[in-house]
Each structure stands twice: as C-alpha cells, then as structure tokens.
XYZ file of C-alpha atoms in Angstrom:
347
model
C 114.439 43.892 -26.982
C 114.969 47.460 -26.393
C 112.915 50.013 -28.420
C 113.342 53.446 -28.639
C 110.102 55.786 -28.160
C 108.468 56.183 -31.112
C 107.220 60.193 -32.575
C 104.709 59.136 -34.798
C 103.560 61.880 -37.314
C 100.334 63.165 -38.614
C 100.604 62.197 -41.916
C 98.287 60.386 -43.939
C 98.606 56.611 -44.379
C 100.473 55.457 -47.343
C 100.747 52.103 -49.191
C 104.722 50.552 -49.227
C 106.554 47.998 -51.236
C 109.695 46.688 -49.315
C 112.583 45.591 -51.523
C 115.090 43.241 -49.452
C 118.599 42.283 -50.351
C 120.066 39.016 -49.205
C 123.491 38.283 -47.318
C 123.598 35.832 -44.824
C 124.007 36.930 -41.308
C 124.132 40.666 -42.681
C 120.119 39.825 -43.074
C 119.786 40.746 -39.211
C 120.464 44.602 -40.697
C 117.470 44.030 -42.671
C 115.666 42.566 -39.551
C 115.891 45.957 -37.765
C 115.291 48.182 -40.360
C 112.204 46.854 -40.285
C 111.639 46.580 -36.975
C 111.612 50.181 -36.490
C 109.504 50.723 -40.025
C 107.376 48.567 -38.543
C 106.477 50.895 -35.630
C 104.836 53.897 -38.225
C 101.245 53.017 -38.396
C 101.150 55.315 -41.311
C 103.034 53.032 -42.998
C 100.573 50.035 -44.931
C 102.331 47.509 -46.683
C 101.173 46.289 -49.823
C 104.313 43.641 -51.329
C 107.643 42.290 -50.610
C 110.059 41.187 -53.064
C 113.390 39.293 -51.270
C 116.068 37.510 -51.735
C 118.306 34.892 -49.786
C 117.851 36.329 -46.026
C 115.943 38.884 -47.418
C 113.021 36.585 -48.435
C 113.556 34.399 -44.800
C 112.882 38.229 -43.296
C 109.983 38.956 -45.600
C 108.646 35.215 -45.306
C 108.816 35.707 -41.533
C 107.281 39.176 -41.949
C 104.263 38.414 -44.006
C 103.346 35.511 -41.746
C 103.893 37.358 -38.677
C 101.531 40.066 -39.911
C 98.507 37.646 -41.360
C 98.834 36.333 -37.835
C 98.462 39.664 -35.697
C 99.827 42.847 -37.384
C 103.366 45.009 -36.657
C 103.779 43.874 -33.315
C 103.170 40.207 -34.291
C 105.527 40.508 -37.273
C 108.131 42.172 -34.878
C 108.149 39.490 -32.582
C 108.409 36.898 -35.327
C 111.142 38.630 -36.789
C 113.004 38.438 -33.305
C 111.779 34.803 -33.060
C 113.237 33.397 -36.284
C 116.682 35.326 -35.666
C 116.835 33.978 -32.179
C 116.582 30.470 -33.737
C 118.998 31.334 -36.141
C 121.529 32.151 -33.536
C 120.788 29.022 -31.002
C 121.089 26.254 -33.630
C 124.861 28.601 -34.359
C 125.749 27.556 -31.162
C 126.517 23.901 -32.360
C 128.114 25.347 -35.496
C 131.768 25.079 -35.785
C 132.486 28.135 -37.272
C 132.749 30.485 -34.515
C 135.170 33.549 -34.448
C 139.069 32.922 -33.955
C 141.091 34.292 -31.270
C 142.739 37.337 -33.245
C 138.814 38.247 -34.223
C 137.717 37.929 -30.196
C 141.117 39.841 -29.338
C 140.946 42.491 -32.107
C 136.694 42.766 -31.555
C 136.056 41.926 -35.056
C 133.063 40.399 -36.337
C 134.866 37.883 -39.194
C 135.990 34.514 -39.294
C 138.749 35.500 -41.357
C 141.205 33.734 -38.467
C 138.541 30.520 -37.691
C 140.571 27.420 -38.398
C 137.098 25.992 -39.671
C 136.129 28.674 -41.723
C 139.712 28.889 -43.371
C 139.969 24.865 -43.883
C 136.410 25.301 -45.280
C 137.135 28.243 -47.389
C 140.176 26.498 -49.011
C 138.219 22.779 -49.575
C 135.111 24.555 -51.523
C 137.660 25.744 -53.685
C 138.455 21.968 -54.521
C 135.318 20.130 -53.465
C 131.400 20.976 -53.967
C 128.865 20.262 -51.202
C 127.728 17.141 -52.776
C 131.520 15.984 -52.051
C 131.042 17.404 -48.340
C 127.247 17.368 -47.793
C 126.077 14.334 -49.401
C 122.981 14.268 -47.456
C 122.140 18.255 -48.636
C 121.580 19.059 -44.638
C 120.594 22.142 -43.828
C 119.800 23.774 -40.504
C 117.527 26.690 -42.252
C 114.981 24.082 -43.195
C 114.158 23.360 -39.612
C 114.115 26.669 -38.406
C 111.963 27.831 -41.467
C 109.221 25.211 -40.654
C 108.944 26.235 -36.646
C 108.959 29.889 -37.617
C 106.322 29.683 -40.515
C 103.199 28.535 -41.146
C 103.229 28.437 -44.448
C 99.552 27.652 -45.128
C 98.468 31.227 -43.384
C 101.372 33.056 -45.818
C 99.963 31.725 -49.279
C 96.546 33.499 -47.892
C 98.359 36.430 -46.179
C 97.249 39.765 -47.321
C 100.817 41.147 -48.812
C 101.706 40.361 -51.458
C 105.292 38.105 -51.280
C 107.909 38.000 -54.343
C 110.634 35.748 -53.379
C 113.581 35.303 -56.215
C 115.656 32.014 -56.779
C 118.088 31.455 -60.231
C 117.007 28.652 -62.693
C 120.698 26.183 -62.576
C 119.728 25.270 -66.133
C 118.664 28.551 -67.799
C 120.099 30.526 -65.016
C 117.085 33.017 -65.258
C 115.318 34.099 -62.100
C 112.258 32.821 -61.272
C 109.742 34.551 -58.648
C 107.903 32.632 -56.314
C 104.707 34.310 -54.777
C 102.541 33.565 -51.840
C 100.863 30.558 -52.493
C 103.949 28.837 -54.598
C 106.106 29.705 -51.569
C 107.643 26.728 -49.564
C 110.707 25.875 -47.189
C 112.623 24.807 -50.148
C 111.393 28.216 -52.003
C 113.631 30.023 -49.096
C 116.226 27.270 -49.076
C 116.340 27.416 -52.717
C 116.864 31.541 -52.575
C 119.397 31.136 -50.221
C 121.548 28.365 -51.894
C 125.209 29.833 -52.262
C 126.219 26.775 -54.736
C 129.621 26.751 -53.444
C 127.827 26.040 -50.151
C 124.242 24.015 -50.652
C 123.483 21.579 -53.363
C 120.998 23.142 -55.354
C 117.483 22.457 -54.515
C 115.001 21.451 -56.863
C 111.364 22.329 -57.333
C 109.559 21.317 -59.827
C 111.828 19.684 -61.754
C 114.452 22.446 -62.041
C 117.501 23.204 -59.711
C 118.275 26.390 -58.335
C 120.607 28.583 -56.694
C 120.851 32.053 -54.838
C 118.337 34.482 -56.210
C 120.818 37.021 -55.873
C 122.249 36.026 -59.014
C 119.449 36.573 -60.582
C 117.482 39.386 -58.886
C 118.855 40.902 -55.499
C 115.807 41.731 -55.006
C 113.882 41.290 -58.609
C 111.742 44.986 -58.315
C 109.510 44.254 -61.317
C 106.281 41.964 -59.462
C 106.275 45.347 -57.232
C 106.311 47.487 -60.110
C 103.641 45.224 -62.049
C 101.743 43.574 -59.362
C 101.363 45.859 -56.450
C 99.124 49.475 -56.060
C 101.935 51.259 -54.118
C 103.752 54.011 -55.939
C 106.635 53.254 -53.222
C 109.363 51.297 -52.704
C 111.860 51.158 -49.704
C 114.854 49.043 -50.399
C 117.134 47.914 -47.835
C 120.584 46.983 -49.271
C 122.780 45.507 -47.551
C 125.785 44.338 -50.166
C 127.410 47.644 -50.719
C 127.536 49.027 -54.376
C 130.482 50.726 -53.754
C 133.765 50.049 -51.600
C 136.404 52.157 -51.527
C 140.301 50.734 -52.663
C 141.458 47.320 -54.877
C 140.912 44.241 -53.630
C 144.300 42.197 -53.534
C 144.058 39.125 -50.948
C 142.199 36.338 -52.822
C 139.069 36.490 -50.352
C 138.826 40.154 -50.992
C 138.716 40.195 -54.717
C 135.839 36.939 -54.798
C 133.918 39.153 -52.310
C 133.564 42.079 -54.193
C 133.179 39.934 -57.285
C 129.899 38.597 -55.401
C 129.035 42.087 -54.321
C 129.223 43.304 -58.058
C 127.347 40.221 -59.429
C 124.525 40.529 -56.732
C 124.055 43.842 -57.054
C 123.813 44.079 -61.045
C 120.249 43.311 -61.905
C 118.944 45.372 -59.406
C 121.221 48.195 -60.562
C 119.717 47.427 -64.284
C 116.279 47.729 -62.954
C 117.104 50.957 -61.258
C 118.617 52.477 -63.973
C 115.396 51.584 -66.023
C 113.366 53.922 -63.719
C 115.743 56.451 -63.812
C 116.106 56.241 -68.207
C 111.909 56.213 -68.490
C 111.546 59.219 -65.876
C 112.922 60.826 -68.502
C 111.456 59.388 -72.112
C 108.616 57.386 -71.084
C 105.334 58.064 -73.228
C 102.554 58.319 -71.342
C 100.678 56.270 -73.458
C 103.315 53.573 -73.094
C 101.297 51.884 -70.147
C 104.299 49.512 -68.794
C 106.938 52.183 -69.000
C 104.478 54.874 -66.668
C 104.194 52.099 -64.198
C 108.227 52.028 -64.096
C 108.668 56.014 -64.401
C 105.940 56.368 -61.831
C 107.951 54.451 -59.402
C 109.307 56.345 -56.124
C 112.325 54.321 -54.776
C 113.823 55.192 -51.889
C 116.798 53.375 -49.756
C 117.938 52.316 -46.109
C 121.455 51.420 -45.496
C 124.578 51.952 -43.670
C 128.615 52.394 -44.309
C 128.631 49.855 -41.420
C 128.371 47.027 -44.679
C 131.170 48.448 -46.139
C 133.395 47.578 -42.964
C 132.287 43.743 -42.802
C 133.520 40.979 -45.336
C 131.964 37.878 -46.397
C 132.862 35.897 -43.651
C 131.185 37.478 -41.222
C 128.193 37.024 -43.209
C 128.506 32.954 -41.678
C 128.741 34.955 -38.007
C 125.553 34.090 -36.489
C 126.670 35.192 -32.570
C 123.419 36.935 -31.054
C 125.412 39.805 -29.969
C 126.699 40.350 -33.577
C 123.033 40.097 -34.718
C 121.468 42.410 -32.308
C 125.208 44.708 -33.372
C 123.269 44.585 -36.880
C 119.530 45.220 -36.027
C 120.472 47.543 -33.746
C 122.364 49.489 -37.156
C 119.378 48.678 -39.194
C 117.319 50.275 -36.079
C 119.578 53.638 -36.583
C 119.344 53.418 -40.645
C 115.771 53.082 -40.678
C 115.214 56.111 -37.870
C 118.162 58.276 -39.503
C 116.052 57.635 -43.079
C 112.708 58.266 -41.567
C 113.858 61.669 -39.935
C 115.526 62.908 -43.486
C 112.647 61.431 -45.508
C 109.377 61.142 -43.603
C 107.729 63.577 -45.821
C 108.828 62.153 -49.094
C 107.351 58.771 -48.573
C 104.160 59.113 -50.755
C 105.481 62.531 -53.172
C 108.893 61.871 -54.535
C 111.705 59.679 -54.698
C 114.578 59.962 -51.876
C 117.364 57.768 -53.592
C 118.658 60.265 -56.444
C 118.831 57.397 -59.660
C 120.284 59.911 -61.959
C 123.594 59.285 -60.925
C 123.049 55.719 -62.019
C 122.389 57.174 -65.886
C 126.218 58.576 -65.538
C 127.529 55.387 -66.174
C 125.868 54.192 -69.091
C-alpha cells in the first residue's frame, strides 16, 4: 500500500482516545484515517470506543498493536480489510451494469441487492438465514487473537443494543469475543440477533455510535478523535423509499452520540468544579475526522466490499486524517477542534 512521506513534528507526546462510528463497507474510511494517525509517534493511544465496523477496526487495531506497535496495527488493519474483500468475491451482491457504466459505487441497480432489499421488507433473516451464517465470524477469528486483546494495553469499548431492554451495553477487553463484534454489527433486518449471555442484541449503533462515556470515565486522555462516517447532515428531502429509510438510519445512529456531545458542550459552560463527573465531561477535548465524500454514498454501497472501492475509501480517510492533522496538529493536547456550541443551538 502506498504511503505518503510522513513530516513528523516536534511536539510532545500526547495520550488519544479514538471514537469510531460504524457503517459497513464505509468502515474502510475509518481504516485509513487511522492508518495515517497511526504514522505520528507523538500520538499514544490510551482507549477505543467502536461500533459495528468501527469496533472490527478498533478490535483489529488493539490486537495489531499488543502484537508489535503502529506498523503492526497498520498491517493488520490492511489484513482484515483484504479478507473482507476476498470472501466479497463469492458474494452475490456485486455492482449492476448502470453502477459499472455510470462509475458509481452503489448497488442501487444489483438485481440481488434490489430482490434482497424488497424481501427484508417482508421476511426477517431467520426466514432467509435459518442457519444465522455469517462470513464476519470467520474472518474475525483469522484476523484476531482474541486472548492477546483482553490483555492488550488500550483500553477497548465496543457497543452492542440489549433486543430486550434495547439499552447499550459496552463490552471491554477481556469480555470481548467474535460474537461481541458480530453482535455490534447485527443490522436486524440483516443478522439474527446474537446472543451472549443470555440476552440478544443488535447494532450498537442504535444504542451508542460510538458510546463516548467509558473514554470519558475510564481512560487518562483529555482527547478524543472521532471519525464519523454517517453524515449528520445531508443536504435536500429524501423522496424515493430507500432514501428516506437511509437517512432515517443516519438520524437514529447518529443521536446518542449527538446527546453525548451536546453534554460536553452544556457542562463547558455550567459545570461546578466540585461536581467531579461533570469536570471529567467539560474537561473533554473532542475533535473530528471526516469527509463530504459520505454525504455522496447511500446505504447500499455500504454492502460494496470491491477492493478498489475500499482502498477509494482509505485512501479518503488517508486525505481526512492528513487534511485534519495539518489544520489541527497543534490543538491535539490544548483545545477542542470540533466547535460543539453549535450543537447547543438546537436545544
């Protein structure tokens, strides 16, 4: 994989919490993000909190580094989305004609994809997937060792939604499994849900995408780098029926992370500092990596899993992550980059 030279700074060496968003194929934005984040020495990371292909990239990322540091994380990271894409090659949802002709990145015009767009609206995946198959598992256990991650040194937060009392649950390092992941990652309409436990659960981006309060409560950094990758905002009004349940999962899986944002922004401004819990919120620096490229892709292409469209997507997670770094290099460790006021405008 091409890497662009690096111009590594003098600056002192700070501690980092990564915050990861899920969304399927989309993750591979996430995957080179922090790739190139991964090439600061400066930067020391203390936790990750992820969801869906966020926690896979985090999983992947934690292991890779108990293993043998950045590079060793880098190269897992590659590894795991190189696995992703071969076992896509027997997939058959693959892009349709118009989408090859037109060099679009969807399935909108996949036979496959449209049949199986229009049957989950009628049948569940324990009509269609009786046997609860899912490639992910086997990838997860050849990418993984899952022993050296519960003893890894960062800290891991990985988010999955209770069925039952459809509150989130995080999972940390030593609690963390393949069917943790699967379980993160498990769009209902999709996967059965998978059970741990005892309970079932879905998607943790239902719940939490990603849940910021283990990094807040649990880790010693003061920062947190969150790379979204469902857009908050889209321009226009959704009229086709796949564009209006698209945003209506962009809007649901960004909510609780916009609550928990806003709740930084609110105590910045009356938090007591006696009040112990609400100076560990306030005292929170968040700062953000992402692209208008998300805007421009819809949910099917998040069931894309072509290499070239991954590498199209680390390659823009490369370009967020260096265009972030240039603009905000210095206030990593000082102040917050991502301006959370405007979030208080709205309530």
């Amino acid at each position: 994989m091409a890497t662009t030279k690096v111009e590594t700074s003098n600056r002192d060496s700070i501690l980092v919490d990564f915050a990861l968003q899920g969304g399927g194929a989309h993750g591979a934005f996430t995957w080179g993000a922090l790739d190139r984040l991964l090439e600061e020495p400066w930067l020391h990371i203390d936790g990750i909190s992820g969801t869906s292909a966020g926690a896979m990239n985090a999983a992947v990322l934690v292991d890779g580094h108990a293993k043998g540091g950045a590079d060793a994380a880098r190269s897992a990271l590659e590894g795991f989305w190189r696995s992703v894409s071969r076992a896509a090659l027997l997939s058959p949802l693959r892009r349709g004609f118009l989408d090859i002709l037109l060099d679009r990145w969807s399935l909108d015009h996949s036979p496959v994809f449209v049949a199986m767009d229009m049957m989950a609206r009628v049948f569940s995946p324990y009509d269609l997937n009786p046997g609860g198959f899912n490639p992910l598992r086997q990838i997860l256990a050849e990418c993984i060792d899952f022993e050296r991650l519960g003893q890894a040194p960062i800290k891991l937060f990985v988010t999955a939604t209770n069925v039952r009392t459809g509150q989130g649950r995080v999972f940390r390092n030593r609690g963390i499994t393949p069917d943790v992941l699967l379980a993160s990652a498990c769009l209902p309409s999709l996967f059965q849900a998978v059970e741990i436990d005892g309970e079932n659960y879905w998607d943790g981006g239902y719940s939490g995408n990603p849940t910021i309060t283990p990094l807040v409560r649990e880790c010693n950094s003061h920062d947190t780098i969150l790379v979204q990758i469902n857009p908050v905002e889209r321009p226009g009004i959704p009229k086709t029926a796949r564009e209006i349940l698209n945003r209506l999962n962009e809007v649901s899986f960004n909510a609780v992370l916009l609550k928990e944002l806003r709740m930084i922004a609110l105590l910045r401004q009356i938090a007591d500092p006696g009040d112990t819990e609400g100076a560990l919120w306030a005292g929170m620096r968040i700062h953000r990596v992402a692209s208008d490229l998300m805007v421009d892709l819809g949910y099917s292409s998040k069931l894309n899993a072509e290499w070239d469209f991954l590498c199209m997507l680390r390659d823009a997670g490369r370009s967020a992550a260096e265009s972030f770094l240039a603009a905000h290099r210095e206030d990593l460790g000082r102040r917050s980059s991502y301006d959370l006021d405007v979030l208080l405008s709205s309530v």
